[in-house]
């Protein structure tokens, strides 16, 4: 088999291919596994009951939308208040489904309610560590296994609880948003209203900062964000530009990025790579009713001394979350 470099790809492409093949193999094996326990171990019913109760114990109560609405009212000059309320509404819908389905499956195992086809599918998914379809239908895109998904969900809920308690963050965790595009629109809208510029004349300019996660204060215009990963390259922190990925290192973190609203006519495309930003490594989605992709977020310009074609060959993209 020829090496990936023959096709202009990075040597890490081999690792990615092998990982995908292994993942597909294990997916197939899991489908054929028997569902009955053998030996003296816990039965599947006991395993799922314990798991469901453990997740339920960690789930915080739903956000009080009315109370938050009073603290962060809809204001012309601050679109982030509207973004916050919309996000809480989406997460409340998701956590309600998660909480109720976990209560129902425990009852169904005990024989107190009927084990519906939805609950049975959920039982099978949880048994092999996959996110139940019942949750995925109400969830943001995620390829994480069940354990990592729950940890990620709890981290997102904590991010918004901190926002509610301590005020609008200095640096936003971009990965924590359910509907990232509404946050980006909110940031642009604040700038448009402040300077009386039509919002459709605006786009973002991007500046990667030295700091990894925290900043001393909010920017005058735009927003600071963190939580992005780069696949297929690294961020060279010494030269503050993109660099070649090290062997066997598939992802690198991106430091804080300053999203600066700017008029489209003033944006320069010189010496940058237009890196697509996706929510998951699947890099594909469907067009939602809002006209946005369920996976693609935006293009982010990153400084480089290479051509666009070079990084396209490397398959470089930014991700808001990893698969593990």
PDB file of C-alpha atoms in Angstrom, residues 21-227:
ATOM      1  CA  UNK A  21     -11.700   0.866  10.095  1.00  0.00           C
ATOM      2  CA  UNK A  22     -11.274  -0.326  13.713  1.00  0.00           C
ATOM      3  CA  UNK A  23     -14.298   1.709  14.812  1.00  0.00           C
ATOM      4  CA  UNK A  24     -16.428   0.171  12.028  1.00  0.00           C
ATOM      5  CA  UNK A  25     -15.226  -3.316  13.001  1.00  0.00           C
ATOM      6  CA  UNK A  26     -16.168  -2.840  16.672  1.00  0.00           C
ATOM      7  CA  UNK A  27     -19.546  -1.353  15.671  1.00  0.00           C
ATOM      8  CA  UNK A  28     -20.251  -4.555  13.732  1.00  0.00           C
ATOM      9  CA  UNK A  29     -19.095  -6.762  16.624  1.00  0.00           C
ATOM     10  CA  UNK A  30     -21.347  -4.903  19.090  1.00  0.00           C
ATOM     11  CA  UNK A  31     -24.379  -5.531  16.869  1.00  0.00           C
ATOM     12  CA  UNK A  32     -23.798  -9.300  17.006  1.00  0.00           C
ATOM     13  CA  UNK A  33     -23.128  -9.515  20.768  1.00  0.00           C
ATOM     14  CA  UNK A  34     -25.658 -11.480  22.854  1.00  0.00           C
ATOM     15  CA  UNK A  35     -27.711  -9.421  25.308  1.00  0.00           C
ATOM     16  CA  UNK A  36     -27.793 -12.032  28.073  1.00  0.00           C
ATOM     17  CA  UNK A  37     -25.272 -12.033  30.916  1.00  0.00           C
ATOM     18  CA  UNK A  38     -23.310 -15.163  31.653  1.00  0.00           C
ATOM     19  CA  UNK A  39     -21.482 -16.109  34.844  1.00  0.00           C
ATOM     20  CA  UNK A  40     -21.773 -14.416  38.209  1.00  0.00           C
ATOM     21  CA  UNK A  41     -21.613 -10.802  36.930  1.00  0.00           C
ATOM     22  CA  UNK A  42     -24.427  -8.279  37.051  1.00  0.00           C
ATOM     23  CA  UNK A  43     -27.357  -8.835  34.706  1.00  0.00           C
ATOM     24  CA  UNK A  44     -27.932  -6.251  31.913  1.00  0.00           C
ATOM     25  CA  UNK A  45     -31.017  -5.031  33.801  1.00  0.00           C
ATOM     26  CA  UNK A  46     -28.949  -4.354  36.929  1.00  0.00           C
ATOM     27  CA  UNK A  47     -26.240  -2.607  34.911  1.00  0.00           C
ATOM     28  CA  UNK A  48     -28.722  -0.253  33.221  1.00  0.00           C
ATOM     29  CA  UNK A  49     -30.603   0.454  36.467  1.00  0.00           C
ATOM     30  CA  UNK A  50     -27.337   1.435  38.189  1.00  0.00           C
ATOM     31  CA  UNK A  51     -26.237   3.528  35.206  1.00  0.00           C
ATOM     32  CA  UNK A  52     -29.597   5.308  34.890  1.00  0.00           C
ATOM     33  CA  UNK A  53     -29.697   6.158  38.599  1.00  0.00           C
ATOM     34  CA  UNK A  54     -26.093   7.397  38.460  1.00  0.00           C
ATOM     35  CA  UNK A  55     -26.852   9.770  35.554  1.00  0.00           C
ATOM     36  CA  UNK A  56     -30.075  10.949  37.215  1.00  0.00           C
ATOM     37  CA  UNK A  57     -28.174  11.802  40.399  1.00  0.00           C
ATOM     38  CA  UNK A  58     -25.787  14.028  38.422  1.00  0.00           C
ATOM     39  CA  UNK A  59     -28.447  15.864  36.385  1.00  0.00           C
ATOM     40  CA  UNK A  60     -29.163  19.384  37.691  1.00  0.00           C
ATOM     41  CA  UNK A  61     -32.739  20.731  37.674  1.00  0.00           C
ATOM     42  CA  UNK A  62     -34.005  22.594  34.610  1.00  0.00           C
ATOM     43  CA  UNK A  63     -33.112  26.253  34.245  1.00  0.00           C
ATOM     44  CA  UNK A  64     -35.770  28.680  35.471  1.00  0.00           C
ATOM     45  CA  UNK A  65     -36.373  30.545  32.201  1.00  0.00           C
ATOM     46  CA  UNK A  66     -38.699  33.129  33.757  1.00  0.00           C
ATOM     47  CA  UNK A  67     -36.218  34.022  36.506  1.00  0.00           C
ATOM     48  CA  UNK A  68     -33.317  34.243  34.041  1.00  0.00           C
ATOM     49  CA  UNK A  69     -35.500  36.337  31.700  1.00  0.00           C
ATOM     50  CA  UNK A  70     -36.027  38.876  34.491  1.00  0.00           C
ATOM     51  CA  UNK A  71     -32.297  39.017  35.270  1.00  0.00           C
ATOM     52  CA  UNK A  72     -31.262  39.170  31.599  1.00  0.00           C
ATOM     53  CA  UNK A  73     -34.131  40.962  29.789  1.00  0.00           C
ATOM     54  CA  UNK A  74     -34.233  41.358  26.011  1.00  0.00           C
ATOM     55  CA  UNK A  75     -32.235  44.547  25.303  1.00  0.00           C
ATOM     56  CA  UNK A  76     -31.517  46.340  22.029  1.00  0.00           C
ATOM     57  CA  UNK A  77     -27.861  46.892  22.960  1.00  0.00           C
ATOM     58  CA  UNK A  78     -27.185  43.375  24.322  1.00  0.00           C
ATOM     59  CA  UNK A  79     -28.167  40.497  22.023  1.00  0.00           C
ATOM     60  CA  UNK A  80     -26.368  37.976  24.246  1.00  0.00           C
ATOM     61  CA  UNK A  81     -29.325  38.068  26.664  1.00  0.00           C
ATOM     62  CA  UNK A  82     -31.560  36.716  23.888  1.00  0.00           C
ATOM     63  CA  UNK A  83     -28.912  34.110  22.951  1.00  0.00           C
ATOM     64  CA  UNK A  84     -28.767  32.940  26.584  1.00  0.00           C
ATOM     65  CA  UNK A  85     -32.553  32.529  26.875  1.00  0.00           C
ATOM     66  CA  UNK A  86     -32.747  30.633  23.563  1.00  0.00           C
ATOM     67  CA  UNK A  87     -29.954  28.277  24.645  1.00  0.00           C
ATOM     68  CA  UNK A  88     -31.588  27.587  28.027  1.00  0.00           C
ATOM     69  CA  UNK A  89     -34.842  26.719  26.262  1.00  0.00           C
ATOM     70  CA  UNK A  90     -33.050  24.196  24.025  1.00  0.00           C
ATOM     71  CA  UNK A  91     -31.119  22.618  26.893  1.00  0.00           C
ATOM     72  CA  UNK A  92     -34.261  22.417  29.040  1.00  0.00           C
ATOM     73  CA  UNK A  93     -35.982  20.443  26.248  1.00  0.00           C
ATOM     74  CA  UNK A  94     -33.011  18.057  26.055  1.00  0.00           C
ATOM     75  CA  UNK A  95     -32.581  17.529  29.812  1.00  0.00           C
ATOM     76  CA  UNK A  96     -36.330  16.982  30.250  1.00  0.00           C
ATOM     77  CA  UNK A  97     -36.195  14.124  27.713  1.00  0.00           C
ATOM     78  CA  UNK A  98     -33.012  12.679  29.273  1.00  0.00           C
ATOM     79  CA  UNK A  99     -34.401  12.814  32.810  1.00  0.00           C
ATOM     80  CA  UNK A 100     -37.850  11.415  31.956  1.00  0.00           C
ATOM     81  CA  UNK A 101     -36.495   8.588  29.783  1.00  0.00           C
ATOM     82  CA  UNK A 102     -34.094   7.491  32.546  1.00  0.00           C
ATOM     83  CA  UNK A 103     -36.950   7.447  35.094  1.00  0.00           C
ATOM     84  CA  UNK A 104     -39.113   5.477  32.634  1.00  0.00           C
ATOM     85  CA  UNK A 105     -36.456   2.871  31.839  1.00  0.00           C
ATOM     86  CA  UNK A 106     -35.873   2.156  35.539  1.00  0.00           C
ATOM     87  CA  UNK A 107     -39.636   1.733  36.001  1.00  0.00           C
ATOM     88  CA  UNK A 108     -39.848  -0.490  32.884  1.00  0.00           C
ATOM     89  CA  UNK A 109     -37.048  -2.749  34.183  1.00  0.00           C
ATOM     90  CA  UNK A 110     -38.958  -3.103  37.455  1.00  0.00           C
ATOM     91  CA  UNK A 111     -42.132  -3.897  35.517  1.00  0.00           C
ATOM     92  CA  UNK A 112     -44.004  -0.798  36.696  1.00  0.00           C
ATOM     93  CA  UNK A 113     -44.549   0.541  33.151  1.00  0.00           C
ATOM     94  CA  UNK A 114     -44.600  -1.047  29.691  1.00  0.00           C
ATOM     95  CA  UNK A 115     -41.205  -1.430  27.994  1.00  0.00           C
ATOM     96  CA  UNK A 116     -42.005   0.434  24.757  1.00  0.00           C
ATOM     97  CA  UNK A 117     -39.982   0.013  21.555  1.00  0.00           C
ATOM     98  CA  UNK A 118     -38.298   3.383  22.269  1.00  0.00           C
ATOM     99  CA  UNK A 119     -37.263   2.301  25.762  1.00  0.00           C
ATOM    100  CA  UNK A 120     -36.061  -1.066  24.471  1.00  0.00           C
ATOM    101  CA  UNK A 121     -33.876   0.688  21.877  1.00  0.00           C
ATOM    102  CA  UNK A 122     -32.580   2.963  24.644  1.00  0.00           C
ATOM    103  CA  UNK A 123     -31.791  -0.084  26.818  1.00  0.00           C
ATOM    104  CA  UNK A 124     -29.761  -1.681  24.001  1.00  0.00           C
ATOM    105  CA  UNK A 125     -27.877   1.567  23.282  1.00  0.00           C
ATOM    106  CA  UNK A 126     -26.970   2.166  26.918  1.00  0.00           C
ATOM    107  CA  UNK A 127     -25.805  -1.427  27.271  1.00  0.00           C
ATOM    108  CA  UNK A 128     -23.124  -0.896  24.602  1.00  0.00           C
ATOM    109  CA  UNK A 129     -22.275   2.658  25.718  1.00  0.00           C
ATOM    110  CA  UNK A 130     -24.024   4.538  22.913  1.00  0.00           C
ATOM    111  CA  UNK A 131     -26.174   7.668  23.178  1.00  0.00           C
ATOM    112  CA  UNK A 132     -29.849   6.593  22.876  1.00  0.00           C
ATOM    113  CA  UNK A 133     -31.663   7.703  19.738  1.00  0.00           C
ATOM    114  CA  UNK A 134     -34.336   9.177  22.012  1.00  0.00           C
ATOM    115  CA  UNK A 135     -31.760  11.684  23.307  1.00  0.00           C
ATOM    116  CA  UNK A 136     -29.993  12.246  19.982  1.00  0.00           C
ATOM    117  CA  UNK A 137     -33.267  13.419  18.396  1.00  0.00           C
ATOM    118  CA  UNK A 138     -33.395  16.337  20.880  1.00  0.00           C
ATOM    119  CA  UNK A 139     -29.633  16.829  21.175  1.00  0.00           C
ATOM    120  CA  UNK A 140     -26.903  18.915  19.603  1.00  0.00           C
ATOM    121  CA  UNK A 141     -24.678  16.915  17.178  1.00  0.00           C
ATOM    122  CA  UNK A 142     -22.266  14.616  19.022  1.00  0.00           C
ATOM    123  CA  UNK A 143     -20.308  11.464  18.187  1.00  0.00           C
ATOM    124  CA  UNK A 144     -19.221  10.861  21.777  1.00  0.00           C
ATOM    125  CA  UNK A 145     -19.936   7.548  23.558  1.00  0.00           C
ATOM    126  CA  UNK A 146     -22.513   7.636  26.353  1.00  0.00           C
ATOM    127  CA  UNK A 147     -20.114   8.313  29.261  1.00  0.00           C
ATOM    128  CA  UNK A 148     -18.319  11.166  27.495  1.00  0.00           C
ATOM    129  CA  UNK A 149     -21.626  12.569  26.227  1.00  0.00           C
ATOM    130  CA  UNK A 150     -23.019  12.834  29.770  1.00  0.00           C
ATOM    131  CA  UNK A 151     -19.806  14.518  31.002  1.00  0.00           C
ATOM    132  CA  UNK A 152     -19.963  16.938  28.052  1.00  0.00           C
ATOM    133  CA  UNK A 153     -23.658  17.717  28.655  1.00  0.00           C
ATOM    134  CA  UNK A 154     -23.031  18.428  32.346  1.00  0.00           C
ATOM    135  CA  UNK A 155     -20.103  20.723  31.412  1.00  0.00           C
ATOM    136  CA  UNK A 156     -22.359  22.683  29.036  1.00  0.00           C
ATOM    137  CA  UNK A 157     -25.051  23.046  31.699  1.00  0.00           C
ATOM    138  CA  UNK A 158     -22.399  24.245  34.163  1.00  0.00           C
ATOM    139  CA  UNK A 159     -21.131  26.829  31.624  1.00  0.00           C
ATOM    140  CA  UNK A 160     -24.604  28.355  31.329  1.00  0.00           C
ATOM    141  CA  UNK A 161     -25.211  28.194  35.080  1.00  0.00           C
ATOM    142  CA  UNK A 162     -21.977  30.160  35.603  1.00  0.00           C
ATOM    143  CA  UNK A 163     -23.148  32.682  32.970  1.00  0.00           C
ATOM    144  CA  UNK A 164     -26.454  33.099  34.842  1.00  0.00           C
ATOM    145  CA  UNK A 165     -24.755  33.456  38.234  1.00  0.00           C
ATOM    146  CA  UNK A 166     -21.747  35.617  37.345  1.00  0.00           C
ATOM    147  CA  UNK A 167     -22.856  37.555  34.262  1.00  0.00           C
ATOM    148  CA  UNK A 168     -21.827  37.496  30.608  1.00  0.00           C
ATOM    149  CA  UNK A 169     -18.450  35.677  30.341  1.00  0.00           C
ATOM    150  CA  UNK A 170     -15.247  37.430  29.278  1.00  0.00           C
ATOM    151  CA  UNK A 171     -14.432  34.400  27.131  1.00  0.00           C
ATOM    152  CA  UNK A 172     -17.171  32.193  25.686  1.00  0.00           C
ATOM    153  CA  UNK A 173     -16.817  28.416  25.448  1.00  0.00           C
ATOM    154  CA  UNK A 174     -17.777  28.055  21.784  1.00  0.00           C
ATOM    155  CA  UNK A 175     -18.171  24.270  22.110  1.00  0.00           C
ATOM    156  CA  UNK A 176     -20.790  24.717  24.847  1.00  0.00           C
ATOM    157  CA  UNK A 177     -23.505  26.201  22.646  1.00  0.00           C
ATOM    158  CA  UNK A 178     -26.351  24.076  21.354  1.00  0.00           C
ATOM    159  CA  UNK A 179     -26.972  26.349  18.342  1.00  0.00           C
ATOM    160  CA  UNK A 180     -23.614  28.030  17.714  1.00  0.00           C
ATOM    161  CA  UNK A 181     -24.892  30.168  14.831  1.00  0.00           C
ATOM    162  CA  UNK A 182     -27.273  32.100  17.107  1.00  0.00           C
ATOM    163  CA  UNK A 183     -24.313  33.086  19.309  1.00  0.00           C
ATOM    164  CA  UNK A 184     -22.324  34.272  16.273  1.00  0.00           C
ATOM    165  CA  UNK A 185     -25.333  36.254  15.032  1.00  0.00           C
ATOM    166  CA  UNK A 186     -25.707  37.807  18.496  1.00  0.00           C
ATOM    167  CA  UNK A 187     -22.057  38.945  18.454  1.00  0.00           C
ATOM    168  CA  UNK A 188     -22.481  40.467  14.978  1.00  0.00           C
ATOM    169  CA  UNK A 189     -25.792  42.085  15.918  1.00  0.00           C
ATOM    170  CA  UNK A 190     -24.278  43.884  18.911  1.00  0.00           C
ATOM    171  CA  UNK A 191     -21.649  45.412  16.617  1.00  0.00           C
ATOM    172  CA  UNK A 192     -24.194  46.294  13.904  1.00  0.00           C
ATOM    173  CA  UNK A 193     -26.464  48.091  16.369  1.00  0.00           C
ATOM    174  CA  UNK A 194     -23.580  49.894  18.073  1.00  0.00           C
ATOM    175  CA  UNK A 195     -22.174  51.334  14.834  1.00  0.00           C
ATOM    176  CA  UNK A 196     -25.453  51.492  12.822  1.00  0.00           C
ATOM    177  CA  UNK A 197     -24.170  49.144  10.095  1.00  0.00           C
ATOM    178  CA  UNK A 198     -26.503  46.685   8.284  1.00  0.00           C
ATOM    179  CA  UNK A 199     -25.800  43.211   9.708  1.00  0.00           C
ATOM    180  CA  UNK A 200     -25.632  41.605   6.257  1.00  0.00           C
ATOM    181  CA  UNK A 201     -22.628  43.849   5.438  1.00  0.00           C
ATOM    182  CA  UNK A 202     -20.628  42.298   8.270  1.00  0.00           C
ATOM    183  CA  UNK A 203     -18.426  39.238   8.670  1.00  0.00           C
ATOM    184  CA  UNK A 204     -15.755  38.194  11.187  1.00  0.00           C
ATOM    185  CA  UNK A 205     -12.039  38.857  11.246  1.00  0.00           C
ATOM    186  CA  UNK A 206     -10.093  36.427  13.446  1.00  0.00           C
ATOM    187  CA  UNK A 207      -7.134  36.964  15.752  1.00  0.00           C
ATOM    188  CA  UNK A 208      -5.661  34.044  17.694  1.00  0.00           C
ATOM    189  CA  UNK A 209      -4.459  35.279  21.093  1.00  0.00           C
ATOM    190  CA  UNK A 210      -1.524  34.081  23.224  1.00  0.00           C
ATOM    191  CA  UNK A 211      -3.734  32.960  26.135  1.00  0.00           C
ATOM    192  CA  UNK A 212      -5.075  29.396  26.102  1.00  0.00           C
ATOM    193  CA  UNK A 213      -8.436  29.910  27.853  1.00  0.00           C
ATOM    194  CA  UNK A 214      -8.706  33.053  29.987  1.00  0.00           C
ATOM    195  CA  UNK A 215      -8.531  36.795  29.228  1.00  0.00           C
ATOM    196  CA  UNK A 216      -8.308  39.778  31.577  1.00  0.00           C
ATOM    197  CA  UNK A 217     -11.401  41.484  30.194  1.00  0.00           C
ATOM    198  CA  UNK A 218     -13.935  41.622  27.378  1.00  0.00           C
ATOM    199  CA  UNK A 219     -12.889  43.059  23.999  1.00  0.00           C
ATOM    200  CA  UNK A 220     -14.145  46.505  22.971  1.00  0.00           C
ATOM    201  CA  UNK A 221     -15.934  44.913  19.993  1.00  0.00           C
ATOM    202  CA  UNK A 222     -16.628  41.286  19.147  1.00  0.00           C
ATOM    203  CA  UNK A 223     -16.110  38.316  21.463  1.00  0.00           C
ATOM    204  CA  UNK A 224     -13.361  36.045  22.764  1.00  0.00           C
ATOM    205  CA  UNK A 225     -13.985  32.293  22.324  1.00  0.00           C
ATOM    206  CA  UNK A 226     -12.080  29.131  23.255  1.00  0.00           C
ATOM    207  CA  UNK A 227     -12.624  25.380  22.986  1.00  0.00           C
TER     208      UNK A 227
END
